[in-house]
Amino acid sequence: VYYNNHVVSSKFVPLLPPLTGKEITFEWNTSGVSPGNYIISASAGPVEDEIEIDDNVFIDGIITILPVPIFCDVTVTWVHAEPTDVTSEEKVQIEVKVANLGTSPQSFNVLIYYDDVLIAAQQVFELAPCSEKKLVIQWNTTCVREGTYTIKAY
């Protein structure tokens, strides 16, 4: 089986009796094939002593490969702060993991908060599709009142 002049796959058919046919299924993995229109064809033989070979090629038609749709989907997958008990003026290390679940590289800002107060903004540049990145900041708790806070990232 071919698309244009490129082989998709081939299979061996053993001992096909005269005047009979056999249906064969092929799967075509199109990843890595550029978007466009492709002519699909199949060929058989020739076999030993075959006289009529004009019918050994069959052209099925045109298959259109479409481009992968582009969508954007960045997400925060994990937030961790340590130590969790500090006195004023101690530093807290905050780690944030972000992921790009989309189909194209993405650049974006990550905002890190304690409750509703902004601690830091970090830029992520050209994060590849299906990848993640860990960001680490040091939060200086000077001037932060005693209390229990929730660390969030957006």
mmCIF file of C-alpha atoms in Angstrom:
data_model
loop_
_atom_site.group_PDB
_atom_site.id
_atom_site.type_symbol
_atom_site.label_atom_id
_atom_site.label_comp_id
_atom_site.label_asym_id
_atom_site.label_seq_id
_atom_site.Cartn_x
_atom_site.Cartn_y
_atom_site.Cartn_z
ATOM 1 C CA VAL A 1 0.000 0.000 0.000
ATOM 2 C CA TYR A 2 1.291 3.464 -0.931
ATOM 3 C CA TYR A 3 0.500 7.119 -0.374
ATOM 4 C CA ASN A 4 1.750 8.926 -3.459
ATOM 5 C CA ASN A 5 5.033 7.030 -4.027
ATOM 6 C CA HIS A 6 5.771 6.276 -0.369
ATOM 7 C CA VAL A 7 5.261 2.808 1.086
ATOM 8 C CA VAL A 8 2.763 2.634 3.955
ATOM 9 C CA SER A 9 3.158 -1.088 4.552
ATOM 10 C CA SER A 10 3.344 -4.431 2.801
ATOM 11 C CA LYS A 11 2.010 -7.871 3.637
ATOM 12 C CA PHE A 12 2.684 -11.297 2.193
ATOM 13 C CA VAL A 13 -0.324 -13.340 1.032
ATOM 14 C CA PRO A 14 0.532 -17.059 0.908
ATOM 15 C CA LEU A 15 -1.087 -19.452 -1.608
ATOM 16 C CA LEU A 16 -4.089 -17.500 -2.880
ATOM 17 C CA PRO A 17 -6.168 -19.996 -4.922
ATOM 18 C CA PRO A 18 -7.071 -19.069 -8.530
ATOM 19 C CA LEU A 19 -10.148 -16.851 -9.041
ATOM 20 C CA THR A 20 -10.327 -15.907 -5.352
ATOM 21 C CA GLY A 21 -9.601 -12.753 -3.436
ATOM 22 C CA LYS A 22 -8.528 -11.816 0.037
ATOM 23 C CA GLU A 23 -9.279 -8.641 1.955
ATOM 24 C CA ILE A 24 -6.237 -7.207 3.711
ATOM 25 C CA THR A 25 -6.333 -4.322 6.171
ATOM 26 C CA PHE A 26 -3.523 -1.821 6.545
ATOM 27 C CA GLU A 27 -3.141 0.870 9.186
ATOM 28 C CA TRP A 28 -1.392 4.097 8.283
ATOM 29 C CA ASN A 29 0.214 6.108 11.073
ATOM 30 C CA THR A 30 0.109 9.632 9.648
ATOM 31 C CA SER A 31 2.152 11.305 12.378
ATOM 32 C CA GLY A 32 5.111 12.875 10.651
ATOM 33 C CA VAL A 33 3.233 13.174 7.350
ATOM 34 C CA SER A 34 2.749 16.776 6.264
ATOM 35 C CA PRO A 35 -0.807 18.055 5.814
ATOM 36 C CA GLY A 36 -2.011 17.694 2.229
ATOM 37 C CA ASN A 37 -3.751 15.435 -0.264
ATOM 38 C CA TYR A 38 -2.341 11.985 -0.961
ATOM 39 C CA ILE A 39 -3.233 9.341 -3.540
ATOM 40 C CA ILE A 40 -3.747 5.931 -1.945
ATOM 41 C CA SER A 41 -2.908 2.861 -4.006
ATOM 42 C CA ALA A 42 -2.152 -0.812 -3.597
ATOM 43 C CA SER A 43 -0.210 -3.223 -5.745
ATOM 44 C CA ALA A 44 0.145 -6.989 -5.855
ATOM 45 C CA GLY A 45 2.650 -9.291 -7.484
ATOM 46 C CA PRO A 46 3.493 -10.064 -10.122
ATOM 47 C CA VAL A 47 3.751 -13.736 -9.318
ATOM 48 C CA GLU A 48 5.525 -16.479 -11.231
ATOM 49 C CA ASP A 49 3.933 -17.220 -14.643
ATOM 50 C CA GLU A 50 1.464 -14.318 -14.305
ATOM 51 C CA ILE A 51 0.386 -13.058 -17.729
ATOM 52 C CA GLU A 52 -2.110 -10.279 -16.921
ATOM 53 C CA ILE A 53 -0.368 -7.675 -14.744
ATOM 54 C CA ASP A 54 -2.371 -4.575 -15.767
ATOM 55 C CA ASP A 55 -4.803 -5.225 -12.912
ATOM 56 C CA ASN A 56 -2.103 -5.542 -10.219
ATOM 57 C CA VAL A 57 -2.407 -1.874 -9.181
ATOM 58 C CA PHE A 58 -5.520 -0.303 -7.695
ATOM 59 C CA ILE A 59 -5.848 3.413 -6.986
ATOM 60 C CA ASP A 60 -8.412 4.020 -4.266
ATOM 61 C CA GLY A 61 -8.602 7.795 -4.261
ATOM 62 C CA ILE A 62 -7.352 10.779 -2.349
ATOM 63 C CA ILE A 63 -6.878 11.019 1.407
ATOM 64 C CA THR A 64 -6.568 14.468 2.979
ATOM 65 C CA ILE A 65 -4.278 14.822 5.996
ATOM 66 C CA LEU A 66 -5.339 17.851 8.025
ATOM 67 C CA PRO A 67 -3.009 19.908 10.216
ATOM 68 C CA VAL A 68 -3.054 19.168 13.938
ATOM 69 C CA PRO A 69 -5.422 21.687 15.524
ATOM 70 C CA ILE A 70 -3.644 24.243 17.684
ATOM 71 C CA PHE A 71 -5.003 24.717 21.171
ATOM 72 C CA CYS A 72 -3.576 26.373 24.245
ATOM 73 C CA ASP A 73 -3.786 24.759 27.670
ATOM 74 C CA VAL A 74 -1.323 25.710 30.393
ATOM 75 C CA THR A 75 -1.929 24.621 33.958
ATOM 76 C CA VAL A 76 -0.444 24.665 37.435
ATOM 77 C CA THR A 77 0.010 21.034 38.476
ATOM 78 C CA TRP A 78 1.674 21.380 41.875
ATOM 79 C CA VAL A 79 2.451 23.937 44.600
ATOM 80 C CA HIS A 80 4.672 23.190 47.602
ATOM 81 C CA ALA A 81 5.995 25.476 50.350
ATOM 82 C CA GLU A 82 8.663 24.642 52.907
ATOM 83 C CA PRO A 83 9.142 25.133 55.776
ATOM 84 C CA THR A 84 5.490 25.346 56.726
ATOM 85 C CA ASP A 85 6.091 26.932 60.158
ATOM 86 C CA VAL A 86 8.247 30.067 60.177
ATOM 87 C CA THR A 87 8.789 33.172 62.220
ATOM 88 C CA SER A 88 8.616 36.620 60.693
ATOM 89 C CA GLU A 89 11.668 37.384 58.534
ATOM 90 C CA GLU A 90 12.349 33.712 57.736
ATOM 91 C CA LYS A 91 12.277 32.638 54.122
ATOM 92 C CA VAL A 92 9.911 30.074 52.689
ATOM 93 C CA GLN A 93 10.853 28.192 49.534
ATOM 94 C CA ILE A 94 7.874 27.881 47.216
ATOM 95 C CA GLU A 95 7.973 25.439 44.320
ATOM 96 C CA VAL A 96 5.400 25.544 41.542
ATOM 97 C CA LYS A 97 5.125 23.101 38.645
ATOM 98 C CA VAL A 98 3.414 24.255 35.482
ATOM 99 C CA ALA A 99 2.597 22.207 32.399
ATOM 100 C CA ASN A 100 1.742 22.874 28.785
ATOM 101 C CA LEU A 101 -1.032 20.471 27.807
ATOM 102 C CA GLY A 102 -1.606 22.247 24.492
ATOM 103 C CA THR A 103 -0.217 21.641 21.024
ATOM 104 C CA SER A 104 2.089 24.639 20.615
ATOM 105 C CA PRO A 105 4.850 26.273 22.689
ATOM 106 C CA GLN A 106 3.510 28.800 25.198
ATOM 107 C CA SER A 107 4.906 31.796 27.083
ATOM 108 C CA PHE A 108 2.969 32.972 30.135
ATOM 109 C CA ASN A 109 3.165 34.501 33.605
ATOM 110 C CA VAL A 110 2.728 32.530 36.826
ATOM 111 C CA LEU A 111 1.425 34.526 39.783
ATOM 112 C CA ILE A 112 2.109 33.218 43.296
ATOM 113 C CA TYR A 113 -0.009 34.405 46.222
ATOM 114 C CA TYR A 114 -0.420 33.958 49.939
ATOM 115 C CA ASP A 115 -4.162 34.190 50.391
ATOM 116 C CA ASP A 116 -4.993 37.123 48.076
ATOM 117 C CA VAL A 117 -1.645 38.934 48.364
ATOM 118 C CA LEU A 118 0.798 38.656 45.456
ATOM 119 C CA ILE A 119 4.189 37.235 46.464
ATOM 120 C CA ALA A 120 5.837 36.987 43.052
ATOM 121 C CA ALA A 121 5.293 36.833 39.310
ATOM 122 C CA GLN A 122 7.444 34.487 37.242
ATOM 123 C CA GLN A 123 7.625 34.360 33.466
ATOM 124 C CA VAL A 124 7.762 31.091 31.571
ATOM 125 C CA PHE A 125 9.086 31.340 28.009
ATOM 126 C CA GLU A 126 8.255 28.966 25.162
ATOM 127 C CA LEU A 127 7.254 25.956 27.266
ATOM 128 C CA ALA A 128 7.066 23.082 24.774
ATOM 129 C CA PRO A 129 3.853 21.076 24.303
ATOM 130 C CA CYS A 130 3.487 18.080 26.633
ATOM 131 C CA SER A 131 6.185 19.348 28.977
ATOM 132 C CA GLU A 132 6.416 20.852 32.431
ATOM 133 C CA LYS A 133 8.656 23.237 34.304
ATOM 134 C CA LYS A 134 9.382 23.748 37.991
ATOM 135 C CA LEU A 135 9.650 27.307 39.299
ATOM 136 C CA VAL A 136 11.293 28.041 42.650
ATOM 137 C CA ILE A 137 11.049 31.299 44.583
ATOM 138 C CA GLN A 138 12.179 32.404 48.026
ATOM 139 C CA TRP A 139 9.404 34.199 49.909
ATOM 140 C CA ASN A 140 10.744 36.678 52.431
ATOM 141 C CA THR A 141 8.121 36.787 55.197
ATOM 142 C CA THR A 142 9.348 40.089 56.662
ATOM 143 C CA CYS A 143 6.310 42.329 57.208
ATOM 144 C CA VAL A 144 3.920 39.373 56.959
ATOM 145 C CA ARG A 145 1.671 39.154 59.974
ATOM 146 C CA GLU A 146 1.535 36.038 62.095
ATOM 147 C CA GLY A 147 -1.144 33.672 60.840
ATOM 148 C CA THR A 148 -1.973 30.723 58.647
ATOM 149 C CA TYR A 149 -1.940 31.367 54.922
ATOM 150 C CA THR A 150 -2.818 29.468 51.771
ATOM 151 C CA ILE A 151 -0.215 29.505 49.011
ATOM 152 C CA LYS A 152 -1.746 29.618 45.517
ATOM 153 C CA ALA A 153 -0.410 29.875 41.994
ATOM 154 C CA TYR A 154 -2.229 30.941 38.820
#
